[in-house]
Every structure is written in structure tokens, then in C-alpha cells.
Coordinates of C-alpha atoms in Angstrom, one line a residue:
M1 CA -71.3 33.5 74.6
G2 CA -67.5 33.0 73.8
T3 CA -64.3 35.1 72.9
V4 CA -62.3 34.7 70.2
S5 CA -59.0 36.5 71.4
L6 CA -55.7 37.2 68.9
G7 CA -54.0 39.5 70.3
K8 CA -55.1 43.1 70.1
I9 CA -58.1 41.9 68.1
A10 CA -61.2 40.6 69.6
F11 CA -64.2 38.9 68.2
T12 CA -67.4 37.8 70.4
W13 CA -69.7 35.0 69.5
R14 CA -73.4 36.0 70.1
G15 CA -75.1 33.1 68.8
A16 CA -78.1 33.8 65.7
Y17 CA -79.1 36.7 64.9
D18 CA -81.7 37.9 67.5
A19 CA -83.3 41.1 66.2
S20 CA -84.6 42.7 69.1
A21 CA -81.1 42.7 71.0
T22 CA -78.4 45.4 70.6
Y23 CA -74.5 44.9 69.4
A24 CA -71.2 45.9 69.8
R25 CA -68.2 46.5 67.4
Q26 CA -66.6 42.8 66.9
D27 CA -69.6 40.9 68.0
V28 CA -70.1 37.7 65.3
V29 CA -73.7 36.2 64.6
G30 CA -75.0 33.4 62.5
H31 CA -77.3 34.0 60.0
N32 CA -78.7 32.5 57.1
G33 CA -76.4 30.3 57.4
D34 CA -73.3 32.3 57.0
S35 CA -71.3 34.6 59.7
F36 CA -71.0 38.4 60.1
V37 CA -69.3 40.7 62.2
C38 CA -70.5 44.0 63.8
L39 CA -69.1 47.3 61.8
A40 CA -70.7 49.7 64.6
D41 CA -71.4 49.8 68.4
A42 CA -75.1 49.8 69.4
T43 CA -76.3 47.9 65.8
S44 CA -80.0 46.7 66.9
G45 CA -82.7 46.1 64.0
V46 CA -80.3 45.9 61.3
A47 CA -80.5 42.4 59.7
P48 CA -76.9 41.0 58.2
H49 CA -75.9 40.7 54.6
L50 CA -73.7 41.2 52.1
N51 CA -74.4 44.5 51.4
S52 CA -75.0 46.2 55.2
P53 CA -73.3 49.3 56.2
A54 CA -73.5 47.7 59.9
W55 CA -71.8 44.1 58.9
D56 CA -69.2 42.5 57.2
L57 CA -69.6 39.1 56.3
F58 CA -67.0 36.8 58.6
A59 CA -67.3 32.9 57.0
Q60 CA -69.7 32.5 54.3
G61 CA -71.7 28.9 55.1
T62 CA -73.6 26.5 52.3
Q63 CA -76.6 26.5 53.9
G64 CA -77.5 29.6 51.1
V65 CA -75.9 28.1 48.8
S66 CA -77.2 24.5 48.1
S67 CA -80.0 23.0 49.9
L68 CA -80.0 19.6 47.7
P69 CA -78.4 16.3 48.6
G70 CA -75.7 15.5 46.2
E71 CA -74.7 19.0 44.7
V72 CA -71.2 19.8 45.3
I73 CA -70.0 23.4 47.0
Y74 CA -66.4 24.5 45.6
F75 CA -65.6 28.5 45.1
D76 CA -65.5 30.0 41.6
G77 CA -62.8 32.5 42.1
N78 CA -65.6 34.8 43.5
Q79 CA -67.4 33.9 45.8
L80 CA -69.0 29.5 47.0
V81 CA -71.5 28.3 44.4
A82 CA -73.2 24.4 43.9
L83 CA -72.5 22.2 41.4
P84 CA -75.7 20.7 40.5
V85 CA -75.7 16.8 41.0
G86 CA -74.2 14.5 37.9
Q87 CA -75.7 11.8 36.2
A88 CA -75.0 7.8 37.2
G89 CA -72.2 6.6 35.9
Q90 CA -70.4 10.6 35.6
V91 CA -67.1 11.7 37.2
L92 CA -65.8 14.8 38.6
T93 CA -63.0 16.1 37.4
I94 CA -61.7 19.7 36.6
G95 CA -62.7 21.3 33.5
A96 CA -60.7 23.5 31.4
Q97 CA -61.8 26.9 33.6
G98 CA -60.4 25.4 36.6
V99 CA -63.3 24.4 38.1
P100 CA -65.0 21.1 38.7
V101 CA -67.2 19.7 36.1
W102 CA -69.1 16.4 36.0
A103 CA -67.5 14.6 32.9
T104 CA -68.2 11.5 31.1
P105 CA -64.9 8.8 31.7
D106 CA -63.0 6.9 29.3
V107 CA -64.5 3.3 29.5
R108 CA -61.8 0.6 29.3
S109 CA -62.4 -3.0 29.0
G110 CA -59.3 -3.9 31.4
T111 CA -58.3 -5.9 28.1
K112 CA -54.6 -5.1 28.1
A113 CA -51.9 -5.4 25.4
L114 CA -50.2 -8.4 24.8
K115 CA -48.1 -8.4 21.8
L116 CA -46.4 -5.4 19.4
P117 CA -46.6 -6.9 15.4
E118 CA -44.4 -9.4 14.3
N119 CA -42.4 -7.1 12.3
A120 CA -41.4 -5.7 15.2
S121 CA -38.6 -8.5 16.0
N122 CA -36.1 -7.9 12.6
T123 CA -37.6 -5.9 10.3
Q124 CA -38.0 -2.5 10.0
P125 CA -41.8 -1.9 11.4
N126 CA -42.0 1.4 8.9
S127 CA -46.1 1.2 9.1
Y128 CA -47.3 4.4 7.8
R129 CA -48.9 7.0 10.1
Q130 CA -50.2 3.7 11.7
F131 CA -49.8 0.9 14.6
G132 CA -51.7 -1.8 16.1
L133 CA -51.4 -4.4 18.8
I134 CA -52.9 -8.2 20.1
M135 CA -54.9 -7.7 23.0
T136 CA -54.7 -10.2 26.3
D137 CA -58.9 -11.0 25.1
G138 CA -57.7 -11.9 21.0
S139 CA -58.9 -8.6 19.9
I140 CA -56.4 -6.1 17.5
R141 CA -56.7 -2.4 18.3
A142 CA -55.3 -0.6 15.3
W143 CA -55.2 3.5 15.0
G144 CA -53.9 6.0 13.1
R145 CA -54.2 6.3 8.8
N146 CA -56.6 4.3 7.8
V147 CA -56.5 4.8 3.7
N148 CA -57.3 1.3 1.9
F149 CA -59.0 0.0 5.0
K150 CA -55.7 -0.6 6.7
L151 CA -57.1 -0.7 10.5
G152 CA -59.4 -3.5 8.7
D153 CA -62.5 -1.9 10.7
G154 CA -65.0 -1.1 7.5
T155 CA -63.8 1.9 7.2
T156 CA -61.3 4.2 5.4
F157 CA -61.8 7.3 8.6
A158 CA -58.6 7.8 10.6
R159 CA -58.8 7.0 13.9
S160 CA -56.8 9.0 16.6
Y161 CA -57.9 6.2 19.1
P162 CA -57.2 2.7 19.0
A163 CA -60.2 1.2 17.6
R164 CA -61.2 -3.0 16.9
T165 CA -60.2 -5.1 13.8
A166 CA -63.3 -6.5 12.6
F167 CA -63.1 -9.9 13.2
P168 CA -66.6 -11.5 12.6
P169 CA -68.1 -13.6 15.3
G170 CA -65.9 -16.9 16.4
F171 CA -62.8 -15.4 15.4
P172 CA -60.1 -17.6 17.8
G173 CA -57.9 -15.0 18.6
A174 CA -55.2 -13.3 17.6
D175 CA -51.4 -14.9 17.7
K176 CA -49.3 -13.0 15.1
L177 CA -49.5 -9.3 13.6
Y178 CA -47.8 -8.2 10.5
Y179 CA -48.4 -4.7 8.6
S180 CA -47.0 -3.2 5.3
H181 CA -46.1 0.4 4.8
D182 CA -48.8 1.4 3.6
T183 CA -51.5 -1.4 2.2
N184 CA -51.8 -4.3 4.2
G185 CA -52.7 -5.6 7.6
Y186 CA -51.9 -10.0 8.4
C187 CA -53.1 -11.8 11.4
I188 CA -51.8 -15.5 12.1
D189 CA -55.1 -16.2 14.0
K190 CA -54.3 -18.8 17.4
N191 CA -55.6 -22.0 15.4
G192 CA -52.7 -20.8 12.1
Q193 CA -55.5 -19.4 10.1
L194 CA -54.1 -16.5 7.7
W195 CA -56.1 -13.3 8.0
G196 CA -55.9 -10.5 5.6
W197 CA -57.0 -6.9 5.0
G198 CA -56.6 -3.6 3.2
F199 CA -55.6 -3.1 -0.2
N200 CA -55.6 -6.1 -2.5
G201 CA -54.7 -4.6 -6.0
Y202 CA -52.2 -7.0 -6.6
G203 CA -54.0 -10.3 -5.6
Q204 CA -51.9 -9.9 -2.3
L205 CA -54.8 -11.3 -0.1
G206 CA -55.6 -14.4 -1.3
T207 CA -59.3 -14.0 -2.4
G208 CA -58.9 -14.8 -6.2
N209 CA -59.9 -11.1 -7.1
T210 CA -58.1 -7.8 -6.5
T211 CA -61.2 -6.1 -4.6
N212 CA -59.8 -4.3 -1.4
Q213 CA -60.9 -5.7 1.5
P214 CA -62.4 -3.5 4.8
V215 CA -62.5 -6.1 6.8
P216 CA -60.4 -9.3 7.5
Y217 CA -60.3 -12.1 5.4
N218 CA -60.4 -15.8 6.3
M219 CA -57.5 -16.6 3.2
S220 CA -56.8 -20.3 4.6
A221 CA -60.8 -21.0 4.5
N222 CA -60.7 -20.2 0.4
A223 CA -60.4 -23.6 -0.6
S224 CA -58.5 -22.3 -3.6
N225 CA -55.6 -21.1 -1.6
S226 CA -52.9 -23.8 -1.3
I227 CA -52.7 -23.4 2.5
A228 CA -56.8 -23.9 3.1
G229 CA -56.3 -27.0 5.7
K230 CA -52.7 -26.0 7.0
T231 CA -51.3 -24.2 9.5
V232 CA -49.5 -20.6 8.8
V233 CA -46.9 -20.4 11.2
Q234 CA -45.3 -17.3 9.9
V235 CA -45.4 -14.2 7.1
A236 CA -42.5 -12.6 5.5
K237 CA -42.1 -9.4 6.4
N238 CA -40.9 -6.8 3.6
C239 CA -39.0 -3.7 3.8
G240 CA -39.6 -0.2 2.2
V241 CA -42.2 1.5 0.7
E242 CA -42.5 1.0 -2.4
G243 CA -46.2 -0.9 -2.6
F244 CA -46.4 -3.9 -5.3
N245 CA -47.0 -6.4 -2.5
S246 CA -47.0 -10.2 -2.5
T247 CA -47.4 -12.1 0.1
L248 CA -45.0 -15.4 1.1
V249 CA -45.9 -17.5 4.1
L250 CA -44.8 -20.5 5.3
C251 CA -46.7 -23.4 7.2
S252 CA -46.2 -25.9 9.9
D253 CA -45.5 -29.1 7.6
G254 CA -42.8 -26.9 5.9
T255 CA -44.8 -26.0 3.0
V256 CA -44.0 -22.3 1.6
H257 CA -47.1 -20.6 -0.5
A258 CA -47.1 -17.3 -2.2
C259 CA -49.7 -14.7 -3.8
G260 CA -49.7 -11.6 -5.5
Y261 CA -47.3 -9.1 -7.5
N262 CA -45.0 -11.3 -9.7
A263 CA -42.8 -8.8 -12.0
H264 CA -39.9 -10.4 -10.7
G265 CA -40.2 -13.7 -10.1
Q266 CA -40.4 -13.4 -6.3
L267 CA -43.6 -16.2 -5.9
G268 CA -41.1 -18.7 -7.1
L269 CA -43.6 -20.5 -9.3
G270 CA -41.0 -20.4 -12.7
D271 CA -43.1 -17.4 -14.0
T272 CA -43.8 -13.6 -13.8
T273 CA -48.0 -13.7 -13.9
Q274 CA -49.7 -12.4 -10.7
R275 CA -51.4 -14.9 -8.7
N276 CA -54.7 -14.2 -6.9
N277 CA -54.6 -16.5 -5.0
F278 CA -52.3 -18.9 -3.3
V279 CA -49.8 -21.3 -4.7
Q280 CA -47.5 -23.6 -3.1
L281 CA -44.0 -23.0 -4.1
P282 CA -42.5 -26.5 -5.9
V283 CA -39.0 -27.1 -5.2
L284 CA -39.2 -26.4 -1.6
S285 CA -40.1 -28.6 1.3
G286 CA -39.0 -29.1 4.6
I287 CA -38.6 -25.1 5.1
T288 CA -38.4 -23.9 8.8
Q289 CA -37.9 -19.8 8.4
I290 CA -38.7 -17.4 5.8
A291 CA -37.1 -14.2 5.0
A292 CA -38.2 -11.0 3.0
G293 CA -36.6 -8.0 1.1
R294 CA -37.7 -4.8 -0.2
E295 CA -41.4 -4.0 -1.3
R296 CA -42.0 -4.5 -5.4
Y297 CA -38.4 -5.6 -6.2
T298 CA -38.4 -8.5 -3.8
A299 CA -36.0 -11.1 -3.1
Y300 CA -37.6 -13.6 -0.9
Y301 CA -35.0 -16.1 1.5
A302 CA -36.0 -19.7 3.0
V303 CA -33.5 -21.9 5.6
K304 CA -34.3 -25.6 5.5
S305 CA -34.1 -27.9 8.2
D306 CA -31.0 -29.4 6.8
G307 CA -29.8 -25.7 7.3
T308 CA -30.0 -25.4 3.2
L309 CA -30.6 -21.9 1.9
Y310 CA -32.5 -21.1 -0.8
S311 CA -33.3 -17.4 -2.4
W312 CA -35.4 -16.3 -5.8
G313 CA -36.8 -13.1 -7.4
Y314 CA -35.1 -9.8 -7.6
N315 CA -31.7 -9.5 -8.0
G316 CA -30.3 -6.7 -9.5
N317 CA -28.5 -6.0 -6.5
G318 CA -26.5 -9.2 -5.9
Q319 CA -29.2 -10.2 -2.9
L320 CA -29.7 -13.7 -4.3
G321 CA -26.4 -14.5 -3.3
D322 CA -25.5 -16.4 -6.3
G323 CA -23.0 -14.4 -8.0
T324 CA -24.8 -12.4 -10.8
A325 CA -27.6 -10.3 -11.2
N326 CA -29.9 -12.4 -12.9
Q327 CA -33.4 -12.7 -11.7
A328 CA -34.6 -16.5 -10.4
N329 CA -38.0 -17.3 -10.7
V330 CA -37.8 -20.5 -8.6
A331 CA -36.8 -21.1 -5.5
M332 CA -33.0 -21.6 -5.8
P333 CA -30.2 -23.6 -3.2
R334 CA -27.1 -21.1 -2.5
A335 CA -24.3 -22.5 -1.0
G336 CA -21.0 -20.3 -2.5
G337 CA -18.6 -18.0 -1.1
S338 CA -18.7 -18.4 2.4
L339 CA -22.4 -20.7 2.9
A340 CA -19.9 -23.6 1.2
G341 CA -19.9 -26.3 3.6
K342 CA -22.1 -24.4 6.5
T343 CA -24.9 -25.7 8.2
L344 CA -27.7 -22.4 7.9
V345 CA -29.9 -21.5 11.1
K346 CA -31.6 -18.4 9.7
V347 CA -31.8 -15.8 6.9
F348 CA -32.3 -11.8 7.8
G349 CA -33.9 -10.2 4.4
G350 CA -32.7 -6.3 4.2
Y351 CA -33.6 -3.5 1.4
V352 CA -30.8 -4.7 -1.5
H353 CA -28.9 -7.3 0.9
A354 CA -29.5 -10.8 3.1
F355 CA -27.5 -12.0 5.9
A356 CA -27.8 -15.7 7.3
L357 CA -26.7 -17.1 10.5
D358 CA -25.5 -21.0 10.3
S359 CA -25.0 -23.4 13.4
T360 CA -21.5 -21.6 14.6
G361 CA -22.7 -18.7 15.3
A362 CA -21.0 -17.0 12.2
L363 CA -23.1 -14.6 10.2
H364 CA -22.8 -14.2 6.4
A365 CA -23.7 -11.3 4.3
W366 CA -24.3 -10.5 0.6
G367 CA -25.5 -7.4 -1.8
T368 CA -25.4 -4.0 -2.2
N369 CA -23.0 -2.7 0.7
D370 CA -23.3 1.1 -0.9
Y371 CA -23.6 2.8 3.1
G372 CA -21.0 -0.6 4.6
Q373 CA -24.8 -2.4 5.8
L374 CA -22.9 -5.7 5.1
G375 CA -19.8 -4.8 7.7
N376 CA -17.3 -6.9 5.4
G377 CA -14.7 -4.0 6.4
N378 CA -15.7 -2.2 3.1
L379 CA -18.0 -0.3 0.9
A380 CA -17.9 -2.6 -1.8
N381 CA -20.8 -5.0 -3.1
Q382 CA -21.1 -8.2 -2.9
F383 CA -22.2 -10.9 -4.9
T384 CA -21.5 -13.7 -3.1
P385 CA -21.8 -14.7 0.6
V386 CA -18.8 -13.3 2.8
Q387 CA -18.2 -14.2 6.9
V388 CA -18.5 -10.5 8.7
A389 CA -18.9 -11.6 12.1
T390 CA -18.7 -14.3 14.8
N391 CA -20.9 -15.0 18.1
V392 CA -24.0 -13.7 16.6
V393 CA -28.0 -14.2 18.0
D394 CA -29.2 -12.3 16.3
V395 CA -29.8 -9.4 13.5
Y396 CA -31.9 -6.1 13.0
A397 CA -31.4 -5.5 9.2
G398 CA -34.4 -4.3 7.4
S399 CA -33.8 -0.7 7.2
Y400 CA -34.9 0.9 4.0
D401 CA -33.0 3.5 1.8
Y402 CA -30.5 4.0 3.8
P403 CA -29.4 0.9 5.5
L404 CA -27.4 0.1 8.7
T405 CA -27.6 -3.0 10.7
Y406 CA -27.8 -3.9 14.5
L407 CA -26.7 -7.8 15.7
K408 CA -26.5 -9.3 19.0
K409 CA -24.1 -11.3 20.0
T410 CA -23.7 -14.0 22.4
D411 CA -22.2 -11.8 25.4
K412 CA -25.3 -9.8 25.0
T413 CA -23.3 -6.6 23.4
L414 CA -25.0 -5.0 20.2
W415 CA -23.2 -3.6 17.5
A416 CA -23.6 -1.9 14.1
C417 CA -22.4 -0.8 11.3
G418 CA -24.2 0.9 7.6
A419 CA -25.7 4.7 7.0
G420 CA -23.9 7.0 9.7
A421 CA -26.8 9.5 8.9
Y422 CA -27.9 11.2 12.5
W423 CA -25.6 8.4 13.9
G424 CA -28.6 5.8 13.8
N425 CA -24.9 3.4 13.5
A426 CA -23.6 5.2 16.5
N427 CA -20.7 6.1 14.4
G428 CA -21.5 9.4 12.5
S429 CA -20.4 8.3 9.4
N430 CA -20.9 5.5 6.8
S431 CA -19.1 2.7 8.1
G432 CA -18.3 -0.9 6.8
N433 CA -16.9 -2.0 10.5
F434 CA -18.9 -3.3 13.1
V435 CA -18.7 -1.0 16.3
Q436 CA -19.5 -1.5 19.8
V437 CA -22.9 0.1 20.7
P438 CA -22.1 1.6 24.0
V439 CA -25.4 0.3 25.9
G440 CA -23.7 -2.4 28.2
N441 CA -23.7 -6.6 27.8
T442 CA -27.9 -6.8 28.8
V443 CA -29.1 -6.3 25.3
V444 CA -32.5 -7.9 24.7
K445 CA -33.0 -6.5 21.6
A446 CA -32.8 -3.5 19.2
V447 CA -34.8 -1.7 16.7
H448 CA -33.8 1.0 14.5
G449 CA -36.1 3.5 12.0
G450 CA -36.3 6.0 9.9
T451 CA -35.7 6.5 6.1
G452 CA -34.3 9.0 3.8
S453 CA -31.4 9.0 6.3
Y454 CA -33.2 9.8 9.1
N455 CA -31.9 6.9 11.2
Y456 CA -32.4 6.1 14.5
G457 CA -32.0 3.4 17.2
A458 CA -33.1 2.1 20.6
A459 CA -31.9 -1.3 22.7
L460 CA -34.2 -3.3 25.0
L461 CA -31.9 -4.0 28.5
E462 CA -32.8 -6.5 30.3
N463 CA -33.3 -4.5 33.5
G464 CA -36.5 -3.5 31.6
T465 CA -35.1 0.0 30.4
V466 CA -34.7 1.1 27.3
C467 CA -31.2 3.3 25.7
A468 CA -32.6 5.2 22.2
W469 CA -29.9 7.4 20.0
G470 CA -30.0 9.0 16.4
Y471 CA -32.4 11.0 14.8
N472 CA -35.1 13.0 17.2
G473 CA -36.7 15.6 15.1
N474 CA -39.9 14.9 15.9
G475 CA -39.0 13.6 19.5
A476 CA -39.6 9.9 18.2
L477 CA -36.4 9.6 20.9
G478 CA -39.1 9.7 23.8
L479 CA -36.1 11.9 25.5
G480 CA -38.1 15.6 26.1
D481 CA -36.9 17.3 23.4
S482 CA -36.1 17.5 19.4
T483 CA -32.3 17.1 19.8
N484 CA -30.8 14.6 17.6
R485 CA -28.4 12.2 20.3
S486 CA -25.1 11.3 18.8
S487 CA -24.4 9.1 22.3
V488 CA -27.0 6.9 23.8
E489 CA -29.4 7.8 26.3
L490 CA -32.0 6.8 28.8
V491 CA -35.6 6.9 28.2
R492 CA -36.9 7.6 31.3
I493 CA -39.5 5.3 32.1
A494 CA -41.2 5.6 35.9
Q495 CA -42.0 2.7 37.7
R496 CA -42.7 0.1 35.2
R497 CA -40.8 -2.8 33.0
V498 CA -40.6 -2.4 29.6
V499 CA -41.2 -6.1 27.7
D500 CA -40.8 -5.2 24.3
I501 CA -40.2 -1.9 22.1
S502 CA -40.6 -1.2 18.7
S503 CA -40.3 1.7 16.0
Y504 CA -43.1 2.9 13.5
G505 CA -43.0 5.5 11.1
S506 CA -41.3 5.8 8.1
S507 CA -39.0 9.3 6.5
S508 CA -38.8 11.7 9.7
E509 CA -42.8 10.7 10.7
Q510 CA -41.2 8.4 13.2
G511 CA -41.2 7.0 16.4
L512 CA -41.1 4.7 19.3
V513 CA -43.4 2.7 21.1
F514 CA -42.8 1.0 24.5
L515 CA -44.8 -2.7 25.9
L516 CA -44.8 -2.2 29.5
D517 CA -44.9 -5.1 31.8
D518 CA -48.5 -4.6 33.0
G519 CA -49.8 -4.0 29.4
Q520 CA -49.2 -0.7 29.1
V521 CA -48.0 0.5 26.0
L522 CA -47.0 4.3 25.9
A523 CA -45.5 5.7 22.5
S524 CA -43.3 8.9 21.8
G525 CA -42.5 11.2 17.9
Y526 CA -44.6 11.8 15.4
A527 CA -48.4 12.2 15.5
G528 CA -49.3 13.2 12.2
E529 CA -53.0 11.2 11.1
A530 CA -53.2 10.2 14.6
Q531 CA -50.0 7.8 14.2
L532 CA -49.7 8.6 18.0
P533 CA -53.2 8.3 19.3
E534 CA -54.6 11.3 20.9
D535 CA -57.0 14.1 19.6
D536 CA -54.3 16.9 18.4
S537 CA -52.2 15.0 16.3
E538 CA -49.0 17.0 18.0
T539 CA -46.4 15.3 18.5
S540 CA -45.1 13.8 21.8
Y541 CA -41.6 14.4 23.1
V542 CA -41.8 12.0 26.1
P543 CA -43.6 8.3 26.0
Y544 CA -47.0 9.3 25.8
P545 CA -50.1 6.4 27.7
I546 CA -51.8 5.2 24.9
I547 CA -55.7 4.4 26.2
L548 CA -57.1 1.6 25.0

């Protein structure tokens, strides 16, 4: 017998209940796995139970709740209850009612994200309500809107979680990934072969016909394509939302090949006839880099190994840089204006304008300049190239109808000009002068997004952090709210370093994607049609983990 004293309250432990014993008030006994306290002196012959007038529950045990191995005992708010044994592979979690339940876990293969799409590099990745990734196993996982088989999974069902793009057995793995606005996906595999899927109404997939492709089609395996047997190294990504797509690719031997829509001579073949198979462009050889302007009214650009610039296609806005507005059906060398005597190393296509970087780091611009996107100090159009900046190493120019331009300098600072809507240019008003974006001097890359004036931007810094500014109506900036930002603000991502970023979406329906150093991917912003992959298509105002 033991006695527990709590000041003026004392309990006496009497052991297991004995029907022949007499109990006093505050005696405690054990019975059927529970403990009971006696309520009255001289109690005898009355067995303890929950509704007994002579006894009260002192401590509930588990013997009466469960007798089966593997059951889980928990309090449901009223009493202890047993959760039956779960099935093999299930895990214990908290259900919607706030109590333990067995559930099947999200199955992850351990495969992580390796790369964002290539068009996240220098042009606006305005893929409409859809996104995709290259994984460490060489597969592509894509999600969101799936009209015209754009996800390449063989269906037209929108995917709320990443689905594997359906390459055939033996696929060597993806090396580069590109998406158009709302029509196609392209992949260069690890062997340099080109694949495409989705809408093919203009023959842009090089199949020899205009039939849509529900799964990836190997264009390099079609002997009727001029790229057959060659190693493809680049696809020129268009900006804009107009459709009427053509496809321009560069091969490792310096040749350039095109197919698809050709109403404005953008295939560079001397005519305006659509091509359903790839054809090699005449004139061009020794090419090291290609670039594209807008969809439909497309101008294309190429830089040769000797530093010569070529352009062709639509020229209604002077984007070919030849001093006229005349269309060019074949590639022509351009050396007018400030390009005279310069050795060019890279060209960047914009919506209705273009930039070229020379070997000294000087930047040259031409084309429409209605928002000051050329950075030449005014808002006047420029039909011949003019130098606009020095000490430049990279340009981010592919924004659409309210164009703005970011450039990175040799000192790793970031500068902006162009459309000032929602402070996307870090200025707040249209400006033809480059203004430094206050993100310091450790910029790795920058991105911008939004069409229809909903401009915003973000910069990745060397320490793995990201800063963002501009339009934030759908939480695109990942700052925890929907308040637009007129100044730069740090996006808070705990513990991990960000190694790459991309914008996504168009109009006000956009956001940011963050690739972390451990292969995780986060996204913030608009989520309609599962553009941000989760079940309820709800906007996320902070970076949201994507289940891969």
C-alpha cells in the first residue's frame, strides 16, 4: 500500500480491486486496465466503472482501449481510442479532423531537378500557364495547361503535379529544354538530336505534315529534314504570345536550319512558302549563335565566327537594322550605323527591336523604341544600330508588348530601361536611359516577366539570394502579399541557396520559379490551370515547394 500526498489532498493506492475488501474515500484501485478513486467511505462490493456512484475515473489506461499489436492509442477529444493497424507502406499523419490517420505517402523517386528551360536565360519565358524542368535522370517533368499536347505526355489533360514527358525507350536524356508561349515544347537531347511536341499547324515540328504531336517526335531522325545526321546545339526562342510559329536551329557545324510559318520570309529561304520539314538556310555558314524576335512577325538573327551579324524576316519596325522597314527573305549581313568595323560576339532578339554585343563589351541597339527599351536616351525609333552602353556582358531583352531591357555589366551590376509600368524598369516611368537597379554588384542573372504592362523583375545574386520588384498582384514576387513593389526587396527562402531563377506566365498571371542547390524547386505566383502545381490552383504569395 502506498500513499500520495498533495498538500491537503492524499490518495492511497490499494492495488488491484478486490470485491471482498472495504474501501475508504480517496482510496485508489486498478481495475480492467484503468485506475479509479473511491468517492465514499465504507464502499464494499461495488465494482469500479465509469458510471459508478461510488467510483470516479482516476487515470484511464489502455488495456480496455486496445488489445491488438500495432494499434495506435490517441485521445479523440473525449476519450482514448485505438487506431487500427495500417497497411504496409502507409505512414501515420494528421488528418483533416486533427487526429491521426494512416495515409499513402507521396512517392518520390529521388530524382531531382537539374535545369530550368533554356528560354529562362535571356528571353522572357512567357509559357502560358505551364512550365517544365529537366531532371537529374535526363527526363522532363512538366505541369499545367496541356492544350494541343503541349506537355508531351500523350494527353490534353491539365496536370496539377509534374508529369513525365513521354519520350520513347532508349531516349538518351534531355540536355536543353525550350517552350513557346502556348503551342510547343522542344528538347535537344544529350546526343544533339532535336525533339518536338505539341501544336504543329504550321509544320514547325519538322514532321513533313501539320499533324499535332502528342508525344515527343525525333526531328533529327527524319531523313527529309536537313538536320538529320547533324548535332543541334541551339533553338532560337521567340518572345510574344501570337502563335504562327516557325523553328530556327543552329547545328555544331555552324549551319542554320528552319521550318514552319514563313509569311514574312522568316525562314530565310528566299520566299514566303511554309515548310513542313527543316531546310538549311543558304548564305549562312560558320554561325556561332542565333536569336529570335517575336512570334508570327518574326525577325531572326545570327552571329558568324568572324563577328559578322546577319538578320532576316519581318522588318516593319526596323528590327533588321538595315535602315529600312523592308522585309528580307534571305539572311543579309548588317554592318550599318554603330556596327561598322565592330566584331560582334552575341545578338539578342526583342519584341520589335534587337541588341548586339561586340568584342569590346559595347552594346548596340536598333528597332522600335516607344518605351525607351533601346536605352539610347530617348523614345525615338532607331532603324540603324546605335551604341547604347559599354562594359556589358549580358542582356535580358525578350519582353513582349510593354518592353523593358535589363543588362548586366562587367562589374556585376544590373541596369534597366524601357517600360516603367509597375516599376518593372526600377524607375516607374518610361525611360530611354539605363538606370542602375539597386541590387548590389554580385548579380549572376536577371529575369523579367509580365505582358500587357504587368512588368516585374528579379535578380539572382552570388550568395544564392534573390531580389524582386515590380508587379505583384498575384504574389509573383514571392514576398508574402500582393502589394506591388517600387523598390527592390529580398525574397525569403530559408536555408538553401538558389542556383537559378525563371519567370513564367503572361499578362498578370505570372510568377517566379526558384531552383535550389539541392535540386528542389519552389514557385510563387498565379496558379490557374495548375500553372503552380498543386491541387486547388490557389495563388501562392510565398515560394511554394513543387513535389517532383
